[in-house]
Amino acid sequence: MDDCIFCKIIGGEIPSKKIYEDDEMYAFHDISPQAPVHFLVIPKKHIPNVMEASPEDSALLGRLFHKAQALLAEQGCAEKGGRFVVNCKSDGMQTVPHIHIHVLGGRMLGWPPG
Ligand code: AMP
Ligand code: ZN
């Protein structure tokens, strides 16, 4: 999608610190990390948010989560885990309308969210 910053990151028009890429997904460090480990896993397909994902996207979204857990383990968080967050639309405070999994780790995270 033309004016989507995450599509531009996938296309290389906007630089990013890449962690992983294959034919259907891309993972990169968040520009404003909220924990010692904070990266994003996104599909290359432009899906705006969880509520606009279709049943055909189910397997893809499952693979994103599986890759997210593998990458979190690679970042040294296998034992203590972390958090997998998908913000959705305005009440979820989603700021980039291209679906993404936030993956956070490396410190104890607070709950509930504010
Ligand atoms: P959300 O608020 O859930 O939509 O999350 C969007 C995330 O994208 C935020 O954590 C931002 O810090 C992050 N972000 C925005 N622009 C960039 C960028 N150019 N490179 C890396 N992360 C970004
Ligand atoms: Zn996009």
PDB file of C-alpha atoms and ligand atoms in Angstrom:
ATOM      1  CA  MET A   1       0.000   0.000   0.000  1.00  0.00           C
ATOM      2  CA  ASP A   2       1.468   3.320  -1.160  1.00  0.00           C
ATOM      3  CA  ASP A   3       1.342   5.493   1.960  1.00  0.00           C
ATOM      4  CA  CYS A   4       1.941   2.790   4.588  1.00  0.00           C
ATOM      5  CA  ILE A   5       5.210   3.182   6.492  1.00  0.00           C
ATOM      6  CA  PHE A   6       5.491  -0.542   7.202  1.00  0.00           C
ATOM      7  CA  CYS A   7       4.972  -1.411   3.533  1.00  0.00           C
ATOM      8  CA  LYS A   8       7.766   1.095   2.820  1.00  0.00           C
ATOM      9  CA  ILE A   9       9.983  -0.610   5.402  1.00  0.00           C
ATOM     10  CA  ILE A  10       9.328  -3.977   3.724  1.00  0.00           C
ATOM     11  CA  GLY A  11      10.166  -2.413   0.363  1.00  0.00           C
ATOM     12  CA  GLY A  12      13.372  -0.828   1.680  1.00  0.00           C
ATOM     13  CA  GLU A  13      12.194   2.754   1.073  1.00  0.00           C
ATOM     14  CA  ILE A  14      12.415   3.439   4.819  1.00  0.00           C
ATOM     15  CA  PRO A  15      15.443   1.986   6.650  1.00  0.00           C
ATOM     16  CA  SER A  16      14.971  -0.479   9.496  1.00  0.00           C
ATOM     17  CA  LYS A  17      17.040  -2.754  11.705  1.00  0.00           C
ATOM     18  CA  LYS A  18      16.006  -6.082  10.245  1.00  0.00           C
ATOM     19  CA  ILE A  19      15.974  -9.207  12.404  1.00  0.00           C
ATOM     20  CA  TYR A  20      14.355 -11.656  10.004  1.00  0.00           C
ATOM     21  CA  GLU A  21      12.760 -11.814   6.559  1.00  0.00           C
ATOM     22  CA  ASP A  22      11.223 -14.465   4.350  1.00  0.00           C
ATOM     23  CA  ASP A  23       8.746 -14.416   1.483  1.00  0.00           C
ATOM     24  CA  GLU A  24       5.739 -13.622   3.684  1.00  0.00           C
ATOM     25  CA  MET A  25       6.975 -11.763   6.781  1.00  0.00           C
ATOM     26  CA  TYR A  26       9.471  -9.213   8.058  1.00  0.00           C
ATOM     27  CA  ALA A  27      10.759  -8.572  11.616  1.00  0.00           C
ATOM     28  CA  PHE A  28      12.636  -5.469  12.774  1.00  0.00           C
ATOM     29  CA  HIS A  29      13.556  -3.576  15.931  1.00  0.00           C
ATOM     30  CA  ASP A  30      11.027  -1.003  17.133  1.00  0.00           C
ATOM     31  CA  ILE A  31      12.349   2.540  16.687  1.00  0.00           C
ATOM     32  CA  SER A  32      11.134   3.464  20.176  1.00  0.00           C
ATOM     33  CA  PRO A  33      11.822   0.386  22.328  1.00  0.00           C
ATOM     34  CA  GLN A  34       9.722  -0.044  25.466  1.00  0.00           C
ATOM     35  CA  ALA A  35      11.848  -2.886  26.865  1.00  0.00           C
ATOM     36  CA  PRO A  36      15.431  -4.173  26.412  1.00  0.00           C
ATOM     37  CA  VAL A  37      14.020  -6.406  23.657  1.00  0.00           C
ATOM     38  CA  HIS A  38      11.303  -4.839  21.505  1.00  0.00           C
ATOM     39  CA  PHE A  39      10.784  -5.806  17.911  1.00  0.00           C
ATOM     40  CA  LEU A  40       7.862  -6.017  15.475  1.00  0.00           C
ATOM     41  CA  VAL A  41       6.797  -8.938  13.306  1.00  0.00           C
ATOM     42  CA  ILE A  42       4.685  -8.001  10.285  1.00  0.00           C
ATOM     43  CA  PRO A  43       3.239  -9.788   7.271  1.00  0.00           C
ATOM     44  CA  LYS A  44       4.309  -8.530   3.859  1.00  0.00           C
ATOM     45  CA  LYS A  45       0.619  -8.560   2.953  1.00  0.00           C
ATOM     46  CA  HIS A  46      -0.968  -5.245   3.937  1.00  0.00           C
ATOM     47  CA  ILE A  47      -3.619  -6.239   6.498  1.00  0.00           C
ATOM     48  CA  PRO A  48      -4.694  -3.043   8.348  1.00  0.00           C
ATOM     49  CA  ASN A  49      -5.519  -4.580  11.731  1.00  0.00           C
ATOM     50  CA  VAL A  50      -6.797  -7.719  13.493  1.00  0.00           C
ATOM     51  CA  MET A  51     -10.440  -6.779  12.995  1.00  0.00           C
ATOM     52  CA  GLU A  52      -9.947  -6.593   9.237  1.00  0.00           C
ATOM     53  CA  ALA A  53      -8.078  -9.895   8.965  1.00  0.00           C
ATOM     54  CA  SER A  54      -9.982 -12.527   6.994  1.00  0.00           C
ATOM     55  CA  PRO A  55     -10.248 -16.278   7.610  1.00  0.00           C
ATOM     56  CA  GLU A  56      -7.767 -16.783   4.761  1.00  0.00           C
ATOM     57  CA  ASP A  57      -5.199 -14.867   6.820  1.00  0.00           C
ATOM     58  CA  SER A  58      -5.449 -17.296   9.763  1.00  0.00           C
ATOM     59  CA  ALA A  59      -2.548 -19.550   8.844  1.00  0.00           C
ATOM     60  CA  LEU A  60      -0.331 -16.573   8.028  1.00  0.00           C
ATOM     61  CA  LEU A  61      -1.098 -14.949  11.385  1.00  0.00           C
ATOM     62  CA  GLY A  62      -0.315 -18.225  13.128  1.00  0.00           C
ATOM     63  CA  ARG A  63       3.067 -18.391  11.408  1.00  0.00           C
ATOM     64  CA  LEU A  64       3.795 -14.804  12.481  1.00  0.00           C
ATOM     65  CA  PHE A  65       3.245 -15.774  16.130  1.00  0.00           C
ATOM     66  CA  HIS A  66       5.371 -18.875  15.770  1.00  0.00           C
ATOM     67  CA  LYS A  67       8.236 -16.872  14.263  1.00  0.00           C
ATOM     68  CA  ALA A  68       7.771 -14.226  16.975  1.00  0.00           C
ATOM     69  CA  GLN A  69       8.329 -16.778  19.729  1.00  0.00           C
ATOM     70  CA  ALA A  70      11.390 -18.211  17.970  1.00  0.00           C
ATOM     71  CA  LEU A  71      12.909 -14.746  17.539  1.00  0.00           C
ATOM     72  CA  LEU A  72      12.200 -13.851  21.177  1.00  0.00           C
ATOM     73  CA  ALA A  73      14.069 -16.992  22.216  1.00  0.00           C
ATOM     74  CA  GLU A  74      16.964 -16.014  19.914  1.00  0.00           C
ATOM     75  CA  GLN A  75      17.094 -12.651  21.689  1.00  0.00           C
ATOM     76  CA  GLY A  76      17.814 -14.465  24.975  1.00  0.00           C
ATOM     77  CA  CYS A  77      14.290 -14.525  26.429  1.00  0.00           C
ATOM     78  CA  ALA A  78      13.440 -18.226  26.128  1.00  0.00           C
ATOM     79  CA  GLU A  79      13.453 -18.854  29.850  1.00  0.00           C
ATOM     80  CA  LYS A  80      11.646 -15.760  31.121  1.00  0.00           C
ATOM     81  CA  GLY A  81       9.368 -15.123  28.140  1.00  0.00           C
ATOM     82  CA  GLY A  82       7.913 -11.709  27.451  1.00  0.00           C
ATOM     83  CA  ARG A  83       4.852 -10.208  25.851  1.00  0.00           C
ATOM     84  CA  PHE A  84       3.205 -10.457  22.435  1.00  0.00           C
ATOM     85  CA  VAL A  85       0.952  -7.452  21.820  1.00  0.00           C
ATOM     86  CA  VAL A  86      -1.297  -6.601  18.885  1.00  0.00           C
ATOM     87  CA  ASN A  87      -2.870  -3.172  19.223  1.00  0.00           C
ATOM     88  CA  CYS A  88      -6.039  -2.653  17.199  1.00  0.00           C
ATOM     89  CA  LYS A  89      -7.585   0.617  15.972  1.00  0.00           C
ATOM     90  CA  SER A  90      -8.162   3.721  18.078  1.00  0.00           C
ATOM     91  CA  ASP A  91      -9.111   2.260  21.460  1.00  0.00           C
ATOM     92  CA  GLY A  92      -6.194  -0.151  21.169  1.00  0.00           C
ATOM     93  CA  MET A  93      -3.914   2.833  20.419  1.00  0.00           C
ATOM     94  CA  GLN A  94      -2.753   1.388  17.127  1.00  0.00           C
ATOM     95  CA  THR A  95      -0.724   4.084  15.367  1.00  0.00           C
ATOM     96  CA  VAL A  96       0.436   2.219  12.251  1.00  0.00           C
ATOM     97  CA  PRO A  97      -2.436   0.641  10.295  1.00  0.00           C
ATOM     98  CA  HIS A  98      -0.476  -2.390   9.056  1.00  0.00           C
ATOM     99  CA  ILE A  99      -0.976  -5.359  11.389  1.00  0.00           C
ATOM    100  CA  HIS A 100       2.046  -6.028  13.608  1.00  0.00           C
ATOM    101  CA  ILE A 101       2.958  -8.100  16.626  1.00  0.00           C
ATOM    102  CA  HIS A 102       4.953  -6.200  19.232  1.00  0.00           C
ATOM    103  CA  VAL A 103       7.371  -8.613  20.917  1.00  0.00           C
ATOM    104  CA  LEU A 104       8.793  -7.374  24.213  1.00  0.00           C
ATOM    105  CA  GLY A 105      11.146  -8.991  26.684  1.00  0.00           C
ATOM    106  CA  GLY A 106      14.187  -8.545  28.874  1.00  0.00           C
ATOM    107  CA  ARG A 107      12.407  -7.025  31.856  1.00  0.00           C
ATOM    108  CA  MET A 108       9.345  -7.615  34.026  1.00  0.00           C
ATOM    109  CA  LEU A 109       6.430  -5.878  32.303  1.00  0.00           C
ATOM    110  CA  GLY A 110       3.554  -4.220  34.115  1.00  0.00           C
ATOM    111  CA  TRP A 111      -0.104  -5.237  33.945  1.00  0.00           C
ATOM    112  CA  PRO A 112      -2.815  -4.095  33.410  1.00  0.00           C
ATOM    113  CA  PRO A 113      -2.084  -1.703  30.533  1.00  0.00           C
ATOM    114  CA  GLY A 114      -2.910   1.932  31.279  1.00  0.00           C
TER     115      GLY A 114
HETATM  116  P1  AMP B   1       1.280   0.680  17.325  1.00  0.00           P
HETATM  117  O1  AMP B   1       1.161   1.912  18.163  1.00  0.00           O
HETATM  118  O2  AMP B   1       0.830  -0.583  17.992  1.00  0.00           O
HETATM  119  O3  AMP B   1       0.635   0.878  15.972  1.00  0.00           O
HETATM  120  O4  AMP B   1       2.827   0.447  17.107  1.00  0.00           O
HETATM  121  C1  AMP B   1       3.573   1.059  16.112  1.00  0.00           C
HETATM  122  C2  AMP B   1       5.014   0.899  16.489  1.00  0.00           C
HETATM  123  O5  AMP B   1       5.798   1.155  15.357  1.00  0.00           O
HETATM  124  C3  AMP B   1       5.476   1.845  17.597  1.00  0.00           C
HETATM  125  O6  AMP B   1       5.983   1.084  18.694  1.00  0.00           O
HETATM  126  C4  AMP B   1       6.567   2.667  16.920  1.00  0.00           C
HETATM  127  O7  AMP B   1       7.649   2.972  17.782  1.00  0.00           O
HETATM  128  C5  AMP B   1       6.978   1.767  15.782  1.00  0.00           C
HETATM  129  N1  AMP B   1       7.535   2.448  14.630  1.00  0.00           N
HETATM  130  C6  AMP B   1       7.003   3.519  13.974  1.00  0.00           C
HETATM  131  N2  AMP B   1       7.811   3.861  12.943  1.00  0.00           N
HETATM  132  C7  AMP B   1       8.838   2.991  12.944  1.00  0.00           C
HETATM  133  C8  AMP B   1       9.999   2.831  12.134  1.00  0.00           C
HETATM  134  N3  AMP B   1      10.251   3.640  11.075  1.00  0.00           N
HETATM  135  N4  AMP B   1      10.868   1.833  12.439  1.00  0.00           N
HETATM  136  C9  AMP B   1      10.630   1.020  13.486  1.00  0.00           C
HETATM  137  N5  AMP B   1       9.549   1.111  14.282  1.00  0.00           N
HETATM  138  C10 AMP B   1       8.669   2.086  14.021  1.00  0.00           C
HETATM  139 ZN    ZN B   2       1.240  -1.702   4.844  1.00  0.00          ZN
END
